[in-house]
Coordinates of C-alpha atoms in Angstrom, one line a residue:
X18 CA 100.8 21.8 161.5
X19 CA 99.4 25.2 160.5
X20 CA 96.1 24.9 158.7
X21 CA 95.2 27.6 156.2
X22 CA 96.3 31.1 157.2
X23 CA 98.3 31.5 153.9
X24 CA 97.5 35.2 153.5
X25 CA 98.2 35.9 157.1
X26 CA 101.5 34.1 156.9
X27 CA 102.4 36.0 153.7
X28 CA 101.7 39.3 155.5
X29 CA 103.9 38.4 158.5
X30 CA 106.8 37.3 156.3
X31 CA 106.6 40.5 154.3
X32 CA 107.4 42.3 157.5
X33 CA 110.9 40.8 157.3
X34 CA 111.6 42.3 153.8
X35 CA 110.6 45.9 154.6
X36 CA 113.2 48.6 154.6
X37 CA 111.7 50.1 157.6
X38 CA 111.1 48.8 161.1
X39 CA 107.6 47.3 161.5
X40 CA 105.0 47.4 164.2
X41 CA 102.3 44.7 163.6
X42 CA 99.2 44.0 165.7
X43 CA 97.7 40.5 165.3
X44 CA 94.1 40.4 166.6
X45 CA 91.0 38.3 166.7
X46 CA 88.8 36.6 169.2
X47 CA 89.9 34.3 172.0
X48 CA 91.1 30.8 171.0
X49 CA 91.3 31.6 167.2
X50 CA 95.0 30.8 166.9
X51 CA 96.8 34.1 166.9
X52 CA 99.8 33.0 169.0
X53 CA 100.1 29.7 167.1
X54 CA 100.1 31.6 163.8
X55 CA 103.0 33.9 164.8
X56 CA 105.1 31.2 166.4
X57 CA 104.6 28.7 163.5
X58 CA 105.3 31.4 160.9
X59 CA 108.7 32.3 162.4
X60 CA 109.5 28.7 163.5
X61 CA 109.6 29.9 167.2
X62 CA 112.8 31.9 166.4
X63 CA 112.5 35.3 168.1
X64 CA 115.1 37.8 169.4
X65 CA 112.7 38.3 172.3
X66 CA 109.4 36.6 173.2
X67 CA 107.2 37.4 176.1
X68 CA 103.7 36.6 177.3
X69 CA 101.8 38.7 179.8
X70 CA 100.6 37.2 183.1
X71 CA 96.9 36.7 183.4
X72 CA 95.5 38.7 186.4
X73 CA 99.1 39.5 187.4
X74 CA 99.9 42.7 189.3
X75 CA 102.6 45.1 188.2
X76 CA 105.3 43.3 190.2
X77 CA 104.2 40.0 188.7
X78 CA 104.3 41.4 185.1
X79 CA 107.8 42.9 185.6
X80 CA 109.1 39.7 187.1
X81 CA 107.8 37.7 184.1
X82 CA 109.4 40.3 181.7
X83 CA 112.7 39.8 183.5
X84 CA 112.4 36.1 183.1
X85 CA 111.8 36.4 179.4
X86 CA 114.8 38.6 179.1
X87 CA 116.9 36.0 180.9
X88 CA 115.6 33.3 178.5
X89 CA 116.8 35.5 175.6
X90 CA 120.3 35.7 177.1
X91 CA 120.2 38.8 179.3
X92 CA 120.9 38.5 183.1
X93 CA 119.3 41.3 185.0
X94 CA 117.4 42.3 188.1
X95 CA 113.6 42.7 188.1
X96 CA 113.0 46.2 186.6
X97 CA 111.1 48.6 188.9
X98 CA 109.1 50.3 186.1
X99 CA 108.1 49.6 182.5
X100 CA 110.4 52.3 181.3
X101 CA 113.3 50.4 182.9
X102 CA 112.0 47.1 181.5
X103 CA 112.0 48.5 177.9
X104 CA 115.4 50.0 178.4
X105 CA 116.6 46.5 179.2
X106 CA 114.9 45.3 176.0
X107 CA 116.8 47.9 174.1
X108 CA 120.1 46.6 175.4
X109 CA 119.1 43.1 174.4
X110 CA 118.3 44.2 170.9
X111 CA 121.6 46.1 170.6
X112 CA 123.5 43.0 171.5
X113 CA 121.7 40.8 169.1
X114 CA 123.4 39.6 165.8
X115 CA 123.0 41.7 162.6
X116 CA 119.7 41.1 160.9
X117 CA 116.1 41.5 161.6
X118 CA 115.1 41.4 165.3
X119 CA 111.7 39.9 165.8
X120 CA 110.1 41.0 169.1
X121 CA 106.9 39.1 169.9
X122 CA 104.8 40.2 172.9
X123 CA 101.8 38.1 173.5
X124 CA 98.9 38.9 175.8
X125 CA 99.9 42.6 175.8
X126 CA 96.6 43.7 177.5
X127 CA 97.4 41.7 180.6
X128 CA 100.6 43.7 181.0
X129 CA 98.6 47.0 181.2
X130 CA 97.8 47.0 184.9
X131 CA 96.3 50.1 186.6
X132 CA 98.7 53.0 186.9
X133 CA 101.6 51.0 185.5
X134 CA 102.4 53.4 182.6
X135 CA 103.0 50.3 180.4
X136 CA 101.5 51.9 177.3
X137 CA 103.6 55.1 177.8
X138 CA 106.7 53.0 178.0
X139 CA 105.8 51.0 174.9
X140 CA 105.1 54.2 173.0
X141 CA 108.4 55.7 174.1
X142 CA 110.2 52.5 173.1
X143 CA 108.7 52.5 169.6
X144 CA 108.5 56.2 168.8
X145 CA 111.6 57.4 170.6
X146 CA 114.0 54.5 170.0
X147 CA 113.0 51.7 167.6
X148 CA 112.0 53.9 164.7
X149 CA 114.9 56.3 165.1
X150 CA 117.6 53.7 164.8
X151 CA 119.8 54.0 161.7
X152 CA 119.4 50.3 161.1
X153 CA 115.7 49.7 160.4
X154 CA 115.8 46.2 161.7
X155 CA 113.1 45.8 164.3
X156 CA 109.9 43.8 163.7
X157 CA 107.6 44.2 166.7
X158 CA 104.5 41.9 166.8
X159 CA 101.9 42.2 169.6
X160 CA 98.7 40.5 170.2
X161 CA 96.3 39.6 173.0
X162 CA 93.0 37.9 173.9
X163 CA 91.4 41.1 175.4
X164 CA 90.1 42.2 172.0
X165 CA 88.3 45.3 173.3
X166 CA 91.6 46.5 174.8
X167 CA 93.4 45.8 171.5
X168 CA 90.7 47.8 169.6
X169 CA 90.7 50.8 171.9
X170 CA 94.4 51.1 172.8
X171 CA 96.1 49.9 169.6
X172 CA 93.9 49.9 166.5
X173 CA 91.9 53.1 167.4
X174 CA 94.5 54.8 169.6
X175 CA 94.4 58.6 169.6
X176 CA 97.6 59.0 171.6
X177 CA 101.2 58.2 170.9
X178 CA 100.6 55.1 168.8
X179 CA 98.2 56.9 166.4
X180 CA 99.4 56.2 162.9
X181 CA 102.4 54.2 164.2
X182 CA 101.0 50.7 163.6
X183 CA 102.4 49.7 160.2
X184 CA 100.4 46.4 159.8
X185 CA 97.4 44.8 161.3
X186 CA 96.3 41.2 160.8
X187 CA 92.9 40.0 161.8
X188 CA 92.8 36.2 162.4
X189 CA 89.4 34.9 161.5
X190 CA 87.8 31.6 162.6
X191 CA 88.2 28.6 160.2
X192 CA 85.8 28.1 157.4
X193 CA 84.2 24.6 156.9
X194 CA 86.9 24.0 154.3
X195 CA 89.6 24.7 156.8
X196 CA 87.9 22.6 159.5
X197 CA 87.8 19.7 157.0
X198 CA 91.6 20.1 156.4
X199 CA 92.1 20.1 160.2
X200 CA 90.1 16.9 160.6
X201 CA 92.1 15.2 157.8
X202 CA 95.4 16.3 159.3
X203 CA 94.3 14.9 162.6
X204 CA 93.4 11.5 160.9
X205 CA 89.8 11.7 162.1
X206 CA 87.5 9.8 159.6
X207 CA 84.6 12.2 159.5
X208 CA 82.1 12.7 156.7
X209 CA 81.1 16.2 155.8
X210 CA 77.8 16.0 157.7
X211 CA 79.8 15.3 160.9
X212 CA 82.0 18.2 160.3
X213 CA 79.0 20.5 159.6
X214 CA 77.2 19.5 162.8
X215 CA 80.3 20.1 164.9
X216 CA 80.8 23.4 163.1
X217 CA 77.2 24.4 164.0
X218 CA 78.4 24.2 167.6
X219 CA 82.1 24.9 167.7
X220 CA 82.2 27.4 164.8
X221 CA 85.7 27.7 163.3
X222 CA 87.6 28.1 166.6
X223 CA 90.7 25.8 166.3
X224 CA 91.1 25.5 170.1
X225 CA 87.6 24.0 170.4
X226 CA 88.3 21.6 167.5
X227 CA 91.5 20.5 169.3
X228 CA 89.4 18.7 171.9
X229 CA 87.4 16.6 169.3
X230 CA 88.4 12.9 169.7
X231 CA 88.8 10.2 167.2
X232 CA 86.6 7.2 167.7
X233 CA 83.7 9.2 169.2
X234 CA 80.5 10.1 167.4
X235 CA 79.4 13.7 167.0
X236 CA 77.0 13.3 170.0
X237 CA 79.6 11.6 172.1
X238 CA 82.1 14.4 171.4
X239 CA 79.7 17.1 172.3
X240 CA 78.8 15.4 175.5
X241 CA 82.4 15.1 176.5
X242 CA 83.2 18.7 175.5
X243 CA 80.2 20.4 177.2
X244 CA 78.1 18.1 179.4
X245 CA 80.4 15.6 181.1
X246 CA 81.5 16.3 184.7
X247 CA 85.0 17.1 183.6
X248 CA 84.0 18.6 180.2
X249 CA 86.8 20.7 178.8
X250 CA 84.5 23.5 177.6
X251 CA 82.0 23.4 180.4
X252 CA 82.8 26.9 181.7
X253 CA 83.8 28.4 178.4
X254 CA 81.0 31.0 178.1
X255 CA 82.1 33.0 181.2
X256 CA 85.8 32.7 180.3
X257 CA 85.1 33.8 176.7
X258 CA 83.4 37.1 177.4
X259 CA 85.3 38.0 180.6
X260 CA 88.7 37.7 178.8
X261 CA 87.6 39.3 175.6
X262 CA 86.0 42.4 177.0
X263 CA 87.1 44.6 179.9
X264 CA 83.6 45.1 181.2
X265 CA 81.7 42.1 179.9
X266 CA 78.3 42.6 181.5
X267 CA 77.0 45.1 178.9
X268 CA 78.2 42.8 176.1
X269 CA 76.4 39.8 177.6
X270 CA 73.2 41.9 178.1
X271 CA 73.2 42.7 174.3
X272 CA 73.8 39.0 173.5
X273 CA 70.9 37.9 175.7
X274 CA 68.6 40.4 174.0
X275 CA 69.6 39.1 170.6
X276 CA 68.6 35.6 171.5
X277 CA 65.0 36.8 171.6
X278 CA 64.6 37.1 167.9
X279 CA 66.6 35.2 165.3
X280 CA 66.2 37.8 162.6
X281 CA 67.7 40.4 164.9
X282 CA 66.8 43.6 166.6
X283 CA 67.3 47.3 165.8
X284 CA 69.5 49.5 168.0
X285 CA 66.4 50.9 169.7
X286 CA 65.0 47.5 170.4
X287 CA 68.3 46.3 172.0
X288 CA 68.3 49.4 174.2
X289 CA 64.7 48.6 175.3
X290 CA 65.5 45.0 176.1
X291 CA 68.7 45.7 177.9
X292 CA 67.9 49.0 179.6
X293 CA 71.4 50.2 178.7
X294 CA 72.1 53.9 178.1
X295 CA 72.4 55.1 174.5
X296 CA 75.7 56.7 173.6
X297 CA 79.3 56.1 172.7
X298 CA 79.8 53.3 175.1
X299 CA 76.8 51.4 173.7
X300 CA 78.1 52.0 170.2
X301 CA 81.4 50.6 171.2
X302 CA 79.8 47.4 172.6
X303 CA 77.9 46.8 169.3
X304 CA 81.0 47.6 167.2
X305 CA 83.3 45.2 169.1
X306 CA 80.7 42.4 169.2
X307 CA 80.5 42.7 165.4
X308 CA 84.3 43.2 164.8
X309 CA 84.9 39.8 166.5
X310 CA 82.2 37.9 164.9
X311 CA 79.6 37.5 167.6
X312 CA 76.9 39.5 165.8
X313 CA 76.4 40.9 162.3
X314 CA 74.6 44.1 161.2
X315 CA 72.6 44.4 158.1
X316 CA 69.8 46.4 156.5
X317 CA 66.5 44.7 155.9
X318 CA 65.4 44.9 152.3
X319 CA 63.5 48.1 151.6
X320 CA 64.1 49.4 155.1
X321 CA 67.3 51.4 154.4
X322 CA 65.9 54.5 156.1
X323 CA 64.9 52.7 159.3
X324 CA 68.4 51.7 160.4
X325 CA 70.4 48.5 160.9
X326 CA 69.4 45.2 162.4
X327 CA 71.8 43.4 164.7
X328 CA 71.7 39.6 164.6
X329 CA 73.4 37.0 166.8
X330 CA 75.6 34.8 164.6
X331 CA 78.3 33.2 166.9
X332 CA 77.8 29.4 166.8
X333 CA 79.0 28.6 170.3
X334 CA 77.0 31.4 171.9
X335 CA 73.8 30.3 170.1
X336 CA 74.5 26.7 171.3
X337 CA 75.0 28.0 174.9
X338 CA 71.7 29.8 175.1
X339 CA 69.6 27.3 173.1
X340 CA 71.1 24.0 174.4
X341 CA 73.6 24.2 177.3
X342 CA 71.3 26.3 179.5
X343 CA 68.5 23.9 178.9
X344 CA 70.3 21.0 180.5
X345 CA 68.6 21.7 183.8
X346 CA 69.3 18.3 185.3
X347 CA 73.0 18.3 184.5
X348 CA 72.6 15.2 182.3
X349 CA 76.2 14.2 181.4
X350 CA 74.9 12.6 178.1
X351 CA 72.4 15.3 177.4
X352 CA 73.3 15.7 173.7
X353 CA 73.0 11.9 173.0
X354 CA 69.7 11.7 174.9
X355 CA 68.1 14.7 173.1
X356 CA 69.5 13.9 169.6
X357 CA 66.1 13.0 168.1
X358 CA 64.0 15.5 170.0
X359 CA 61.9 18.2 168.3
X360 CA 63.8 20.8 170.3
X361 CA 67.1 19.5 169.0
X362 CA 65.8 19.5 165.4
X363 CA 64.7 23.2 165.8
X364 CA 68.1 24.1 167.0
X365 CA 69.7 22.3 164.0
X366 CA 67.6 24.4 161.6
X367 CA 68.6 27.6 163.4
X368 CA 72.3 26.7 163.6
X369 CA 72.5 25.6 159.9
X370 CA 71.1 29.0 158.9
X371 CA 73.9 30.7 160.8
X372 CA 76.5 28.5 159.1
X373 CA 75.1 29.5 155.7
X374 CA 75.3 33.2 156.6
X375 CA 78.9 32.7 157.6
X376 CA 79.7 31.2 154.2
X377 CA 78.0 33.7 151.9
X378 CA 81.2 33.8 149.8
X379 CA 80.8 30.1 149.1
X380 CA 77.0 30.5 148.4
X381 CA 77.7 33.2 145.9
X382 CA 80.3 31.1 144.2
X383 CA 77.9 28.1 144.0
X384 CA 75.3 30.5 142.4
X385 CA 77.9 31.8 139.9
X386 CA 77.5 35.4 141.1
X387 CA 80.9 36.0 142.8
X388 CA 81.6 38.8 140.3
X389 CA 78.2 40.5 140.5
X390 CA 77.6 43.3 142.9
X391 CA 75.1 42.1 145.5
X392 CA 73.6 42.9 148.8
X393 CA 72.8 40.3 151.5
X394 CA 69.9 41.1 153.7
X395 CA 66.6 39.7 155.0
X396 CA 63.0 40.8 154.8
X397 CA 59.8 40.4 156.8
X398 CA 56.3 41.7 157.1
X399 CA 53.1 40.6 158.9
X400 CA 52.6 37.7 156.4
X401 CA 56.0 36.3 155.6
X402 CA 59.6 36.2 156.5
X403 CA 62.8 35.7 154.4
X404 CA 65.9 35.1 156.4
X405 CA 68.4 35.3 153.5
X406 CA 67.9 37.4 150.4
X407 CA 70.6 38.2 147.9
X408 CA 69.7 41.3 145.8
X409 CA 71.9 41.4 142.7
X410 CA 73.1 44.0 140.3
X411 CA 71.9 42.0 137.4
X412 CA 68.2 42.5 138.2
X413 CA 67.8 39.2 140.0
X414 CA 66.9 38.6 143.7
X415 CA 67.7 35.2 145.2
X416 CA 65.0 34.3 147.7
X417 CA 66.9 31.8 149.9
X418 CA 65.5 29.1 152.1
X419 CA 67.9 27.2 154.4
X420 CA 66.9 23.7 155.4
X421 CA 69.0 21.2 157.5
X422 CA 68.0 17.6 156.7
X423 CA 69.6 14.1 157.1
X424 CA 68.7 13.2 153.5
X425 CA 67.6 15.0 150.4
X426 CA 65.0 17.6 151.4
X427 CA 61.4 17.0 150.2
X428 CA 59.1 19.9 149.3
X429 CA 55.6 18.8 150.2
X430 CA 52.4 20.5 149.2
X431 CA 52.1 22.6 152.3
X432 CA 55.7 23.9 152.1
X433 CA 55.3 24.6 148.4
X434 CA 52.3 26.8 149.2
X435 CA 54.2 28.5 151.9
X436 CA 57.1 29.3 149.5
X437 CA 54.7 30.7 146.9
X438 CA 53.1 32.9 149.6
X439 CA 56.5 34.2 150.6
X440 CA 57.4 35.1 147.0
X441 CA 54.0 36.7 146.3
X442 CA 54.1 38.7 149.6
X443 CA 57.6 39.9 148.9
X444 CA 56.7 41.0 145.4
X445 CA 53.5 42.7 146.4
X446 CA 55.0 44.5 149.4
X447 CA 58.2 45.7 147.7
X448 CA 56.8 46.2 144.1
X449 CA 60.1 44.9 142.9
X450 CA 60.5 44.5 139.1
X451 CA 63.5 42.1 139.6
X452 CA 63.3 38.4 138.7
X453 CA 62.8 36.3 141.8
X454 CA 64.8 33.1 142.0
X455 CA 63.8 30.7 144.7
X456 CA 67.0 29.2 146.1
X457 CA 67.3 26.3 148.5
X458 CA 70.3 25.8 150.7
X459 CA 70.2 22.3 152.0
X460 CA 72.6 19.5 153.3
X461 CA 71.9 16.9 150.6
X462 CA 69.9 18.7 147.9
X463 CA 66.2 18.4 147.0
X464 CA 64.2 15.3 146.3
X465 CA 62.8 15.4 142.7
X466 CA 59.1 15.2 143.3
X467 CA 56.2 17.2 141.7
X468 CA 57.2 20.4 143.5
X469 CA 61.0 20.5 143.2
X470 CA 61.1 22.4 139.8
X471 CA 59.7 25.5 141.5
X472 CA 63.3 26.0 142.8
X473 CA 65.6 27.8 140.4
X474 CA 68.9 27.2 142.3
X475 CA 70.2 24.6 144.7
X476 CA 73.1 25.0 147.1
X477 CA 74.2 22.0 149.1
X478 CA 76.4 21.3 152.0
X479 CA 79.3 20.4 149.7
X480 CA 79.1 23.9 148.2
X481 CA 79.6 25.4 151.6
X482 CA 82.9 23.4 151.9
X483 CA 84.3 25.3 149.0
X484 CA 87.7 27.1 149.5

């Protein structure tokens, strides 16, 4: 069953109604469900379907392409070059019944082996043949896990495919709402707090959620996913970055640097931490990490002239550095054993903040400001720090505090004084004339004690589950 993806499916199906042949790139990070989306949308009915061979040499790739042609009904020898391979594909298309011909090539980056001329052959196939046919009946869909390759050679290509891509579809991770729908479809009786805690680790990556088992608690599931001897996702970190990025070392160095400060680092600070060379390659690393949801960039309030801050936001990566790497003794029940520790609670607070930032659309809806122009940022000085600040076009600034708790959150005297200090420090430092609305984002709301009415707005876990 396909969960969500309604807009993506609509776009794919629109390709079938166009009067021109269509070339569509489906992209997104590893394990996000790109292949499943395409196959489910077209009910696995393709004129031709092929998947590249991981780590395969040119001969392996061409042999696999021949096998896919055979499965589609064409008997042929193994082609010697990609130009010959695409000539065979032309013959297959010409022999197909009247109507749209859907060509789906998955893991295209794996086919682009050194000196293979695969991209030249693909360009010639599309530009020199597919688009010149009198019958505009071809729908070519390509995707792949190597997202940096897809970005450079397809989306931002300056060669033969420049301007030739007629549609691109970015497949994003699930929201909390979509994860809840997934859990229900899988008949797993989870309350929203369970789903939230899993999301704080797994993010919205469907592949990760596919390993969650019925009958296990959140702690037990995390142990069997990451810490057990045969854990399915034990080695996911290396696989994730090495498949996504052609040269992953620089990307990982940037990620490591961003684990040092949760509010983020400037470009210059990242360069200092990593010792990388400034220039176009470094810019590409930052752009691609942001494009695929590992980091976000934002301008700190009042610091527009001082450049962007870059902040680590990927749930799994944060979990890897803050938790997995700390399991020094390879405890197979590490998560269950540390569930009530202070270190674990600190991670929960950090991870919950990231989930809130990933659901800003839902936060704005809960505040009733979806239609108001607003800027999401943060702020800090020597005296105070605000991790989430929503500066609105209606002369209001929401000063947001994000607190994970297992029950309604209680504002005690010390915390109340801290909040007042933040508000006062912000107003004095920025000289803002806007109204400041203290806003708390919590799991179960706020306890109504003597301090609770200092809060103008509450956003709860249930609000984050909004569609």
